Short mmCIF file of C-alpha atoms in Angstrom, two decimals:
data_model
loop_
_atom_site.label_atom_id
_atom_site.label_comp_id
_atom_site.label_asym_id
_atom_site.label_seq_id
_atom_site.Cartn_x
_atom_site.Cartn_y
_atom_site.Cartn_z
CA MET A 1 -56.18 21.15 49.88
CA ASN A 2 -58.88 20.59 47.32
CA ALA A 3 -61.06 17.69 48.45
CA HIS A 4 -61.56 16.65 44.83
CA LEU A 5 -57.82 16.28 44.15
CA ASP A 6 -57.52 12.54 43.40
CA TRP A 7 -54.34 10.58 42.59
CA HIS A 8 -54.63 11.06 38.82
CA LEU A 9 -55.06 14.84 39.06
CA ALA A 10 -52.20 15.06 41.56
CA ARG A 11 -49.89 13.18 39.22
CA ALA A 12 -50.93 15.38 36.29
CA LEU A 13 -50.15 18.50 38.33
CA LEU A 14 -46.76 17.07 39.30
CA GLU A 15 -45.89 16.27 35.67
CA TRP A 16 -46.99 19.81 34.68
CA GLN A 17 -44.67 21.29 37.29
CA ALA A 18 -41.75 19.13 36.04
CA GLU A 19 -42.36 20.37 32.50
CA LEU A 20 -42.04 23.93 33.84
CA GLY A 21 -38.70 23.04 35.39
CA VAL A 22 -39.88 22.64 39.01
CA THR A 23 -37.83 19.48 39.64
CA GLU A 24 -36.26 20.10 43.01
CA ALA A 25 -37.76 19.46 46.47
CA LEU A 26 -38.23 22.59 48.57
CA GLU A 27 -37.99 23.14 52.30
CA ALA A 28 -41.01 23.72 54.49
CA GLN A 29 -40.04 27.37 55.03
CA PRO A 30 -39.06 29.80 52.22
CA LEU A 31 -35.34 30.40 51.90
CA ASP A 32 -33.83 33.15 49.72
CA ARG A 33 -30.82 31.24 48.38
CA PHE A 34 -29.97 34.01 45.98
CA ALA A 35 -29.51 36.37 48.92
CA LEU A 36 -27.27 33.76 50.69
CA VAL A 37 -25.09 33.26 47.65
CA ALA A 38 -24.84 37.00 47.06
CA GLU A 39 -23.77 37.56 50.67
CA ALA A 40 -21.16 34.82 50.45
CA ALA A 41 -19.85 36.25 47.15
CA ALA A 42 -19.66 39.74 48.58
CA ALA A 43 -17.72 38.50 51.58
CA ARG A 44 -14.98 36.95 49.49
CA ALA A 45 -15.05 39.31 46.50
CA VAL A 46 -11.86 41.06 45.64
CA PRO A 47 -12.46 44.58 44.32
CA VAL A 48 -11.13 45.14 40.77
CA PRO A 49 -8.82 48.14 40.69
CA LYS A 50 -10.09 51.01 38.59
CA LYS A 51 -6.86 51.02 36.63
CA ALA A 52 -7.48 47.40 35.59
CA VAL A 53 -11.06 48.28 34.57
CA ARG A 54 -9.83 51.16 32.38
CA ALA A 55 -7.20 48.89 30.79
CA ALA A 56 -9.85 46.30 29.91
CA ALA A 57 -12.00 48.84 28.04
CA PRO A 58 -11.73 48.93 24.27
CA THR A 59 -9.95 51.89 22.64
CA GLY A 60 -12.23 54.91 22.59
CA ALA A 61 -14.77 53.27 24.93
CA PRO A 62 -15.83 54.95 28.20
CA SER A 63 -13.67 54.21 31.18
CA LEU A 64 -16.52 52.58 33.09
CA LEU A 65 -17.58 49.14 31.92
CA SER A 66 -21.04 47.55 32.29
CA ASP A 67 -21.43 44.64 34.70
CA SER A 68 -21.47 42.27 31.72
CA ASP A 69 -18.31 43.76 30.20
CA LEU A 70 -16.58 43.74 33.56
CA GLY A 71 -17.56 40.05 33.98
CA VAL A 72 -16.10 39.21 30.53
CA ALA A 73 -12.86 41.09 31.36
CA GLU A 74 -12.57 39.25 34.67
CA ALA A 75 -13.29 35.90 33.02
CA GLN A 76 -10.54 36.57 30.45
CA ARG A 77 -8.07 37.38 33.18
CA ALA A 78 -9.01 34.40 35.34
CA ALA A 79 -8.96 31.93 32.44
CA ALA A 80 -5.69 33.17 30.99
CA SER A 81 -3.95 32.94 34.35
CA ALA A 82 -4.88 29.26 34.85
CA PRO A 83 -1.78 27.10 34.03
CA ASP A 84 -3.57 23.77 34.03
CA LEU A 85 -7.00 22.17 34.16
CA GLY A 86 -7.04 21.94 37.94
CA ALA A 87 -6.37 25.67 38.30
CA LEU A 88 -8.98 26.41 35.63
CA ALA A 89 -11.59 24.41 37.51
CA GLU A 90 -10.82 26.34 40.67
CA ALA A 91 -11.00 29.67 38.84
CA LEU A 92 -14.31 28.78 37.29
CA ALA A 93 -15.82 27.62 40.57
CA GLY A 94 -14.73 30.88 42.21
CA PHE A 95 -16.12 33.07 39.40
CA ASP A 96 -18.94 35.16 40.86
CA HIS A 97 -19.94 37.49 37.98
CA CYS A 98 -22.35 35.07 36.22
CA GLN A 99 -25.90 35.01 37.56
CA LEU A 100 -26.29 31.34 36.57
CA LYS A 101 -24.15 30.37 39.55
CA LEU A 102 -26.77 31.76 41.95
CA GLY A 103 -29.39 29.16 41.11
CA ALA A 104 -27.10 26.13 40.70
CA ARG A 105 -25.96 23.50 43.16
CA ASN A 106 -22.67 22.57 41.55
CA CYS A 107 -20.14 23.89 39.07
CA VAL A 108 -20.08 21.18 36.39
CA PHE A 109 -16.54 21.30 34.98
CA ALA A 110 -15.76 18.11 33.06
CA ASP A 111 -15.69 14.31 33.03
CA GLY A 112 -13.66 11.65 31.33
CA ASN A 113 -9.95 11.44 30.36
CA PRO A 114 -8.40 14.90 29.90
CA LYS A 115 -5.79 13.35 27.64
CA ALA A 116 -8.43 12.00 25.22
CA ARG A 117 -8.06 12.70 21.53
CA VAL A 118 -11.78 13.57 21.34
CA MET A 119 -13.35 16.34 23.43
CA ILE A 120 -17.15 16.74 23.48
CA VAL A 121 -18.57 20.18 24.19
CA GLY A 122 -22.29 20.11 25.12
CA GLU A 123 -24.70 22.83 25.99
CA GLY A 124 -25.30 23.08 29.75
CA PRO A 125 -26.04 20.96 32.82
CA GLY A 126 -29.52 19.60 33.52
CA ALA A 127 -31.01 18.59 36.82
CA ASP A 128 -29.03 15.36 37.17
CA GLU A 129 -25.78 17.06 36.14
CA ASP A 130 -26.36 19.88 38.56
CA ARG A 131 -26.99 17.46 41.37
CA LEU A 132 -23.99 15.20 40.73
CA GLY A 133 -21.56 17.87 39.45
CA ARG A 134 -20.68 15.92 36.26
CA PRO A 135 -21.75 16.52 32.62
CA PHE A 136 -24.06 14.16 30.70
CA VAL A 137 -25.17 11.83 33.51
CA GLY A 138 -28.93 11.86 32.93
CA ARG A 139 -30.89 10.04 30.22
CA ALA A 140 -29.22 12.09 27.49
CA GLY A 141 -25.83 11.22 28.99
CA GLN A 142 -26.61 7.51 29.05
CA LEU A 143 -27.53 7.70 25.41
CA LEU A 144 -24.35 9.60 24.65
CA ASP A 145 -22.26 6.87 26.30
CA LEU A 146 -24.02 4.19 24.21
CA MET A 147 -23.55 6.21 20.99
CA PHE A 148 -19.81 6.70 21.40
CA GLY A 149 -19.36 3.23 22.91
CA ALA A 150 -20.60 1.90 19.54
CA ILE A 151 -17.44 3.27 17.90
CA GLY A 152 -15.11 2.25 20.74
CA LEU A 153 -14.89 5.51 22.68
CA SER A 154 -15.58 5.79 26.43
CA ARG A 155 -15.19 8.45 29.10
CA GLN A 156 -13.84 5.69 31.42
CA SER A 157 -11.05 4.60 29.11
CA PRO A 158 -7.47 5.25 30.33
CA ASP A 159 -6.23 5.01 26.72
CA PRO A 160 -6.36 8.48 25.11
CA ALA A 161 -6.99 6.86 21.71
CA LYS A 162 -10.21 5.29 23.03
CA ALA A 163 -11.17 7.92 25.57
CA LEU A 164 -13.62 10.85 25.69
CA TYR A 165 -13.28 14.10 27.55
CA ILE A 166 -16.55 15.92 28.11
CA THR A 167 -17.52 19.44 29.11
CA ASN A 168 -20.27 21.99 28.51
CA THR A 169 -20.54 25.48 27.13
CA VAL A 170 -21.71 26.73 30.51
CA PRO A 171 -20.87 25.06 33.87
CA TRP A 172 -24.02 26.03 35.77
CA ARG A 173 -27.56 24.84 35.12
CA PRO A 174 -29.76 27.59 33.63
CA PRO A 175 -33.07 27.92 35.47
CA GLY A 176 -35.73 25.63 34.03
CA ASN A 177 -33.12 24.26 31.60
CA ARG A 178 -33.51 27.38 29.38
CA GLU A 179 -30.79 28.31 26.92
CA PRO A 180 -28.00 30.55 28.18
CA THR A 181 -28.36 34.22 27.17
CA LYS A 182 -25.88 35.91 24.85
CA ASP A 183 -24.35 37.75 27.88
CA GLU A 184 -23.95 34.50 29.80
CA LEU A 185 -22.30 32.79 26.83
CA ALA A 186 -19.95 35.74 26.28
CA MET A 187 -19.00 35.87 29.96
CA LEU A 188 -18.20 32.15 30.21
CA LYS A 189 -16.65 31.69 26.76
CA PRO A 190 -13.06 32.59 27.94
CA PHE A 191 -13.21 29.63 30.32
CA LEU A 192 -14.41 27.31 27.58
CA LEU A 193 -11.66 28.41 25.15
CA ARG A 194 -8.99 28.04 27.79
CA HIS A 195 -10.42 24.63 28.71
CA ILE A 196 -10.04 23.40 25.12
CA GLU A 197 -6.56 24.92 24.88
CA LEU A 198 -5.37 23.16 28.02
CA ALA A 199 -6.96 19.77 27.22
CA ASP A 200 -5.50 20.07 23.68
CA PRO A 201 -7.68 17.42 21.92
CA ASP A 202 -7.12 16.31 18.33
CA LEU A 203 -10.82 16.64 17.49
CA LEU A 204 -13.85 18.45 18.88
CA VAL A 205 -17.41 17.17 18.85
CA ILE A 206 -19.83 20.11 19.20
CA VAL A 207 -23.16 18.92 20.48
CA GLY A 208 -26.25 21.06 19.97
CA ASN A 209 -27.11 24.60 18.95
CA VAL A 210 -25.72 26.38 21.99
CA ALA A 211 -22.28 24.81 21.66
CA CYS A 212 -22.26 25.57 17.89
CA ASP A 213 -23.12 29.14 18.70
CA ALA A 214 -20.31 29.44 21.19
CA LEU A 215 -17.57 27.79 19.15
CA LEU A 216 -18.59 28.32 15.52
CA GLY A 217 -20.78 31.42 15.78
CA LEU A 218 -23.50 29.52 13.96
CA ARG A 219 -26.86 28.06 14.76
CA GLY A 220 -29.15 25.53 13.03
CA ILE A 221 -27.87 22.16 14.18
CA LEU A 222 -30.11 20.25 11.73
CA ARG A 223 -28.27 22.00 8.92
CA LEU A 224 -24.78 21.99 10.52
CA ARG A 225 -24.70 18.40 11.78
CA GLY A 226 -22.33 16.03 10.06
CA LYS A 227 -20.40 18.80 8.31
CA TRP A 228 -16.83 19.14 9.50
CA ALA A 229 -15.78 22.63 10.53
CA GLU A 230 -12.83 24.14 12.38
CA ALA A 231 -12.82 25.57 15.89
CA LEU A 232 -9.69 26.89 17.65
CA GLY A 233 -7.56 25.44 14.90
CA ARG A 234 -8.94 21.88 15.29
CA PRO A 235 -11.32 19.81 13.25
CA ALA A 236 -14.82 20.06 14.75
CA LEU A 237 -17.89 17.94 14.05
CA PRO A 238 -21.32 19.32 14.99
CA MET A 239 -23.74 16.64 16.10
CA LEU A 240 -27.32 16.37 17.31
CA HIS A 241 -27.76 16.54 21.04
CA PRO A 242 -28.75 13.17 22.62
CA ALA A 243 -31.70 14.93 24.27
CA TYR A 244 -32.99 15.71 20.77
CA LEU A 245 -32.56 12.07 19.78
CA LEU A 246 -34.64 10.98 22.79
CA ARG A 247 -37.42 13.24 21.53
CA SER A 248 -36.92 12.37 17.87
CA PRO A 249 -35.58 8.78 17.64
CA GLU A 250 -35.96 8.79 13.87
CA ALA A 251 -32.89 11.16 13.79
CA LYS A 252 -30.63 8.39 15.16
CA ARG A 253 -29.74 7.35 11.65
CA GLU A 254 -28.11 10.77 11.08
CA ALA A 255 -26.37 10.52 14.38
CA TRP A 256 -24.97 7.14 13.47
CA ALA A 257 -23.67 8.52 10.19
CA ASP A 258 -21.90 11.29 12.11
CA LEU A 259 -20.34 8.79 14.50
CA LEU A 260 -18.95 6.79 11.55
CA SER A 261 -17.57 10.02 10.13
CA LEU A 262 -15.84 10.69 13.42
CA GLN A 263 -14.41 7.18 13.51
CA ALA A 264 -13.06 7.51 10.04
CA ARG A 265 -11.46 10.88 10.83
CA LEU A 266 -9.78 9.42 13.91
CA ARG A 267 -8.39 6.50 11.90
CA SER A 268 -6.89 8.98 9.38
CA LEU A 269 -4.99 10.82 12.04
CA PRO A 270 -1.33 9.85 12.77
#
């Protein structure tokens, strides 16, 4: 230990580590958790028949799929076979083809009232969400609750007309809170689409660039926000992520305008 490491320097180093994404306490001895998860996955993995792999390949494509393509095909099969939200949550938790799962503590499926008229789709879990297994529970989640509470919507409400149902584009925390890769988004998208289909909300609120990319095929949230679009045959409203509002509080005016637009759209529905 450096003898000149005083309290102020130690705190600065700790804050620097947190900025890099080093936010979890480690054990005294190194432990390869990736190897442990891989061993557990291999022990319970069910081999995919070659016939099924050939059937999943596009017309004219080689009979052997890449790992990414195989993961997408398996995600499509698992998602389509889920008859309800409970079964979908189990299928997602048992899905072992996505590398994000290896570094996460929990599969963050959803929170709120699944019968809600409004479903929020965020980007991905952060440290607090990964620890608790629920979406939007950190500082950004607290701000989200305040925002939607201002127009009478809450994830705790038993009344579908006043309730929220919340999920994320990806259910596992990306390392260092980075954005999911295109392959990760493609692999997990079948679960997201099936999730929306089973929840069957009247309206979607798409929060942040990653969610807009997954559901609208578009990026540029500062340009997209507040402009109603359509996703899976439903009205969809892109909005700024609460984490962005924490960094740029001057943008709260735009967020409030979007909330009022959502409120007016809900009032216009039968």
